[in-house]
PDB file of C-alpha atoms in Angstrom:
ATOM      1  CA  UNK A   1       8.239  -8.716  -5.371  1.00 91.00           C
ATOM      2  CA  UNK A   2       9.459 -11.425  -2.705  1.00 95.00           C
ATOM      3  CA  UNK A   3      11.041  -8.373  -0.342  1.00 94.00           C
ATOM      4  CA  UNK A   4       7.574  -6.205  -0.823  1.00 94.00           C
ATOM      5  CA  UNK A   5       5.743  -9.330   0.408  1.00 96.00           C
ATOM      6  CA  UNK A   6       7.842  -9.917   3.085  1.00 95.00           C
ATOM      7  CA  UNK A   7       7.605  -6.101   4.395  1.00 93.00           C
ATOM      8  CA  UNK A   8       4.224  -6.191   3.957  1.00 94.00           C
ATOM      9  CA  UNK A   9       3.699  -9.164   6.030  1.00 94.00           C
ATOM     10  CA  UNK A  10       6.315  -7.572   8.722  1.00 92.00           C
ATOM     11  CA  UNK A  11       4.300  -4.151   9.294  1.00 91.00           C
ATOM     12  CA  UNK A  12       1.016  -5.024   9.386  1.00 93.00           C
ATOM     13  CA  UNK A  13       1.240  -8.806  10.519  1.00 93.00           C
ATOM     14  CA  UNK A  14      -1.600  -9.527   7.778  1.00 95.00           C
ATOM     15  CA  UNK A  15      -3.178 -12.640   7.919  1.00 96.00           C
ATOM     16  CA  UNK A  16      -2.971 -13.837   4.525  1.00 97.00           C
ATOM     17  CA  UNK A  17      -1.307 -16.358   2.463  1.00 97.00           C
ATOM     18  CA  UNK A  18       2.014 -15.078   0.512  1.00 97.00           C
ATOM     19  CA  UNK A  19       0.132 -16.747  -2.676  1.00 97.00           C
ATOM     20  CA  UNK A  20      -3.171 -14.760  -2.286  1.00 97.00           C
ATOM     21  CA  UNK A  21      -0.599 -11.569  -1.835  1.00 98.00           C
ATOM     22  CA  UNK A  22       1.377 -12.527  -4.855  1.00 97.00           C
ATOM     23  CA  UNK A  23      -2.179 -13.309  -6.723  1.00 97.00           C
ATOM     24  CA  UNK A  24      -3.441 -10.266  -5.647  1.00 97.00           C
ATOM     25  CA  UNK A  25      -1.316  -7.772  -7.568  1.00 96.00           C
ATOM     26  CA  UNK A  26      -2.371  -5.787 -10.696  1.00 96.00           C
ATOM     27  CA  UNK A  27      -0.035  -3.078 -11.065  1.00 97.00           C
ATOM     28  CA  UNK A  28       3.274  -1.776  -9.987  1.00 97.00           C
ATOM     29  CA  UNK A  29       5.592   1.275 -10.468  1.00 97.00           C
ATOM     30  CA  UNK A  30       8.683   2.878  -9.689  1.00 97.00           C
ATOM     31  CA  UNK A  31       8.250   6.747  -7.823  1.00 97.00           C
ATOM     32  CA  UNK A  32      11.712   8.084  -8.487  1.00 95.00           C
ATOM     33  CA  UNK A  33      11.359  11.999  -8.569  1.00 92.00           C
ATOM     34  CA  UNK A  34      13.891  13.520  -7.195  1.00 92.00           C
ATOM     35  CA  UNK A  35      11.787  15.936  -4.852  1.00 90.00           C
ATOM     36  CA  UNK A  36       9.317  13.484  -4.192  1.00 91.00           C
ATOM     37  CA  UNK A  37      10.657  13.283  -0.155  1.00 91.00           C
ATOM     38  CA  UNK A  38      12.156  15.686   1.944  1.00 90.00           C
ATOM     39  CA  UNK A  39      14.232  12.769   3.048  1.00 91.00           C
ATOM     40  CA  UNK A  40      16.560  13.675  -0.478  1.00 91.00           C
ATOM     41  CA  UNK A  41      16.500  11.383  -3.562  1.00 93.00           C
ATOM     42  CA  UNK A  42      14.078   8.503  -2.238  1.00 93.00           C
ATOM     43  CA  UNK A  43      12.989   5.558  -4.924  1.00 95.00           C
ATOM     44  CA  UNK A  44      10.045   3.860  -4.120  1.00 94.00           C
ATOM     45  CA  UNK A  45       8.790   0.511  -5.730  1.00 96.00           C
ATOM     46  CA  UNK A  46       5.182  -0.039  -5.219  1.00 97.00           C
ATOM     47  CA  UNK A  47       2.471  -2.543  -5.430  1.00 97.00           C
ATOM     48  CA  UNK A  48      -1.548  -2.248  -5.882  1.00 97.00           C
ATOM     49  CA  UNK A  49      -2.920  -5.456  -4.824  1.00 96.00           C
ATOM     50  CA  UNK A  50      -6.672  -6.456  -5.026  1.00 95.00           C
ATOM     51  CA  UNK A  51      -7.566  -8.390  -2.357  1.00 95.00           C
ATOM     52  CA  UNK A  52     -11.059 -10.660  -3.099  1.00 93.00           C
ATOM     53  CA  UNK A  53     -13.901 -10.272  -0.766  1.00 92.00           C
ATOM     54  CA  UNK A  54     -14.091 -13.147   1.487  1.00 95.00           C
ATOM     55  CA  UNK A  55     -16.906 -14.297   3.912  1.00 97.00           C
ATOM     56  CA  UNK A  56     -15.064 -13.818   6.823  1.00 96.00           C
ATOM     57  CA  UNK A  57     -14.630 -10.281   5.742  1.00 95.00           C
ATOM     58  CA  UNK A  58     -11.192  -8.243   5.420  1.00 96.00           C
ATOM     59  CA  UNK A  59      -8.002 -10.018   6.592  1.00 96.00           C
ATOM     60  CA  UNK A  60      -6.624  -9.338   9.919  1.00 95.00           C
ATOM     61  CA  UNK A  61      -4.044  -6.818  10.439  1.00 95.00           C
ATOM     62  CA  UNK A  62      -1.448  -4.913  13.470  1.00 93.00           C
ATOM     63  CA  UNK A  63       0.945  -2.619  12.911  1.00 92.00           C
ATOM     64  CA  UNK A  64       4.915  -3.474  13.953  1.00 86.00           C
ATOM     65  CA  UNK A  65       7.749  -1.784  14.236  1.00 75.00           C
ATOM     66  CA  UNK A  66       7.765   0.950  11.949  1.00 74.00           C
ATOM     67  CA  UNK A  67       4.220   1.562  11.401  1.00 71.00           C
ATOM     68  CA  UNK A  68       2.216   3.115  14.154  1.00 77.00           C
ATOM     69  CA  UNK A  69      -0.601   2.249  13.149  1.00 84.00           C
ATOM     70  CA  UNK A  70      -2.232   0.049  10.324  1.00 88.00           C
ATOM     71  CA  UNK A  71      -5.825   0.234   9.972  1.00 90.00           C
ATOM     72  CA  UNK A  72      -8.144  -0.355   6.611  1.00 93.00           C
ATOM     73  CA  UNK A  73     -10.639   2.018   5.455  1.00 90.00           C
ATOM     74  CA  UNK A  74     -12.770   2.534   2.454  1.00 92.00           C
ATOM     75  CA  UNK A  75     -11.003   3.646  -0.670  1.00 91.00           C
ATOM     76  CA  UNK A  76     -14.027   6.141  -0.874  1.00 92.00           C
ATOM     77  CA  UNK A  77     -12.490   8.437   2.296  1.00 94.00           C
ATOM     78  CA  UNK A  78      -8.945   8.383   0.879  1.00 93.00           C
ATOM     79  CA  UNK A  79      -9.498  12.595  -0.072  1.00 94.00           C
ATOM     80  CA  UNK A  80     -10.633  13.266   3.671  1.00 96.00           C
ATOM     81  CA  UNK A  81      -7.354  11.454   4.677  1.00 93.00           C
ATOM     82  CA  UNK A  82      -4.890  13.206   2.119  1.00 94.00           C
ATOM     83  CA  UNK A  83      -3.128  15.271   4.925  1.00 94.00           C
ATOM     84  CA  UNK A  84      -2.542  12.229   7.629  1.00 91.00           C
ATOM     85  CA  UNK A  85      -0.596  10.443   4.562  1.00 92.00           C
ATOM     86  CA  UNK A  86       3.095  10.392   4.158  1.00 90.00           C
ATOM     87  CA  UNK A  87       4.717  12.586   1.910  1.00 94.00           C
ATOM     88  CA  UNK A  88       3.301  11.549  -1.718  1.00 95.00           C
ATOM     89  CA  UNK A  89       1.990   8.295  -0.982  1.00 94.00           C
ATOM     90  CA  UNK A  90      -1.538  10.430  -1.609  1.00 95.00           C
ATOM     91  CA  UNK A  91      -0.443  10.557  -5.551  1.00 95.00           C
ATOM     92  CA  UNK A  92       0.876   7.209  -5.112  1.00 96.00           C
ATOM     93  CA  UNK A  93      -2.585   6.065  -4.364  1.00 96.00           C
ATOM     94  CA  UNK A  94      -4.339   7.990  -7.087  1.00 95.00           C
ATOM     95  CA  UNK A  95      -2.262   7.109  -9.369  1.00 96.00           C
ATOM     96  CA  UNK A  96      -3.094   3.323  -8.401  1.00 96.00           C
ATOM     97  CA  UNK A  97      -6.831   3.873  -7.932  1.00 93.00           C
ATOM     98  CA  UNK A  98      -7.225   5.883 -11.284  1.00 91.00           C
ATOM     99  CA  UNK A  99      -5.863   3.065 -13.625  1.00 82.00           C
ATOM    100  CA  UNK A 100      -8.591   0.663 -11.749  1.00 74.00           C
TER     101      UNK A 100
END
């Protein structure tokens, strides 16, 4: 949890408290198919994380090193984005946003 945190923070420089991260998270999973990547055996750990709505609106966020770019967008478009995502990390999220 502490190394997900601190790679989250890392790539997209968000501006919110570790706590509010930690607090935020209402489901995880291990993706461990083995022909999930073309990459070869690749285990993933992730996290779905509910932010709350705040006044100020969404927190602030810039990709780093190994992300490109880091951007947020309604949940709503995630079909019309399916082939921009990584390998599975489509299933990843609709297996996330499914359970909901």
């Amino acid at each position: 949890l502490n190394s997900a945190i601190r790679e989250l923070k890392e790539e997209t420089k968000i501006k919110c408290p570790v706590a509010v991260l930690k607090g935020s998270i209402v489901d995880q999973r291990t993706f461990d198919d083995p022909n999930r990547s073309a990459r070869g055996r690749t285990i993933t750990q992730a996290f779905f994380m509910k932010l709350e709505p705040r006044e100020e609106g969404l927190y602030k966020i810039k990709a780093a090193s190994d992300a490109s770019e880091c951007k947020w967008f309604p949940i709503s478009q995630i079909d019309s984005l399916r082939d921009q995502l990584f390998e599975d990390h489509y299933a990843i999220i609709q297996y996330f946003t499914r359970r909901a």
